Short mmCIF file of C-alpha atoms in Angstrom, two decimals:
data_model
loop_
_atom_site.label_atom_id
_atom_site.label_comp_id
_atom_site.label_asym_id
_atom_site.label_seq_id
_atom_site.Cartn_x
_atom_site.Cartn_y
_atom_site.Cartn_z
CA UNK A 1 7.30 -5.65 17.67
CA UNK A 2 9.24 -6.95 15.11
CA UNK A 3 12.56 -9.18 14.99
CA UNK A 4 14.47 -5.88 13.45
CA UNK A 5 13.53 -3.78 16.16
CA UNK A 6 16.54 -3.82 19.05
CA UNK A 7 14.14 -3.36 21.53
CA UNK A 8 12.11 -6.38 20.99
CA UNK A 9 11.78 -9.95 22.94
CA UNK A 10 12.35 -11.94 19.81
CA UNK A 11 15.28 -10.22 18.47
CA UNK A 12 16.94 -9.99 22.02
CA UNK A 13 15.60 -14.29 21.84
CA UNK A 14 17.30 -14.32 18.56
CA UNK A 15 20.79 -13.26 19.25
CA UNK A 16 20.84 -14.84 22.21
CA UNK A 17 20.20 -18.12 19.82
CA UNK A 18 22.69 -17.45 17.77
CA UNK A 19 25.65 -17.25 20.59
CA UNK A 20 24.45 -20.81 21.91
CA UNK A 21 24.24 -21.54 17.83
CA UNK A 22 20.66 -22.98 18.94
CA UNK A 23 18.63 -25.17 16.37
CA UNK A 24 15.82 -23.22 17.87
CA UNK A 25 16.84 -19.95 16.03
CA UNK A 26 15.98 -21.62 12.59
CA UNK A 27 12.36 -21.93 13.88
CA UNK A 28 12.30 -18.60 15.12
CA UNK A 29 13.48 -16.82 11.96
CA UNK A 30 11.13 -19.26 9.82
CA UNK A 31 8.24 -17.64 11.78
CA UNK A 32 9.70 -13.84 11.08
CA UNK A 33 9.48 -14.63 7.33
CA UNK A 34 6.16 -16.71 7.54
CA UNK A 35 5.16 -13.67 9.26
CA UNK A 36 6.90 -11.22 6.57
CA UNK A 37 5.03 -12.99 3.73
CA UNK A 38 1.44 -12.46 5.20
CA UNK A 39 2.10 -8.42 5.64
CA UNK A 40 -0.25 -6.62 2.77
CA UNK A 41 1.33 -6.19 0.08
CA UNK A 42 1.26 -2.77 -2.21
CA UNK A 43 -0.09 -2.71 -6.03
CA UNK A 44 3.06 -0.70 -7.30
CA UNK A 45 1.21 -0.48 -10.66
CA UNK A 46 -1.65 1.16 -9.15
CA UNK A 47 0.27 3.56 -7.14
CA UNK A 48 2.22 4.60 -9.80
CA UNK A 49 -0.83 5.28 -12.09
CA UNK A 50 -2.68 7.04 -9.40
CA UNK A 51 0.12 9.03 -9.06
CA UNK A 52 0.39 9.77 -12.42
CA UNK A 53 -3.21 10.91 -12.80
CA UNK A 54 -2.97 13.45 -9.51
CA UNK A 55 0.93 15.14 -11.18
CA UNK A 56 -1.69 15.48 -14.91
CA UNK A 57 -4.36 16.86 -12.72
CA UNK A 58 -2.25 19.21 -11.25
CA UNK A 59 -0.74 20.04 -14.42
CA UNK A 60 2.91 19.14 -12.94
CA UNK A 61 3.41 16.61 -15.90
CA UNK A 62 2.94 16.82 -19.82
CA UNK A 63 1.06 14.73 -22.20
CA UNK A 64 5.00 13.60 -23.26
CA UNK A 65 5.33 11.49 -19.72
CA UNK A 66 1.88 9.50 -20.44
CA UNK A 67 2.00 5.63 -20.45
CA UNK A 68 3.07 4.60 -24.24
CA UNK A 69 4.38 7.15 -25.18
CA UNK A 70 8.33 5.82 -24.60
CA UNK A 71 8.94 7.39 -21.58
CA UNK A 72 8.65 5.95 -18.39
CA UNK A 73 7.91 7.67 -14.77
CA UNK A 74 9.63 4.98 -12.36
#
């Protein structure tokens, strides 16, 4: 479970830090963003061109829309 999630230990753990203003709580949200930063990230690029190719295939975009051409999809 994450620290976002209501339910959770740690974010009960975490808000219950913060109303004793605990030093503890800055180790706790260190490890929530420690944690954060080793979630996979996504290739935005690569979505967007595979994306891109499947709307040509399906003939839901025109030649006009392509890469270089001045336009741009996102």
């Amino acid at each position: 479970m994450s620290l976002h999630d209501p339910k959770s230990p740690r974010h009960r753990r975490v808000f219950e830090l913060l109303r004793q203003n605990d030093s503890a709580l800055v180790v706790t949200l260190t490890q929530d963003v420690e944690d954060t930063a080793q979630a996979p990230r996504v290739d935005f690029e690569r979505l967007k061109s595979t994306a891109l190719q499947s709307f040509e295939r399906a003939g839901s975009i025109s030649a006009a829309t392509k890469p270089g051409r001045n336009h741009k999809l996102l």
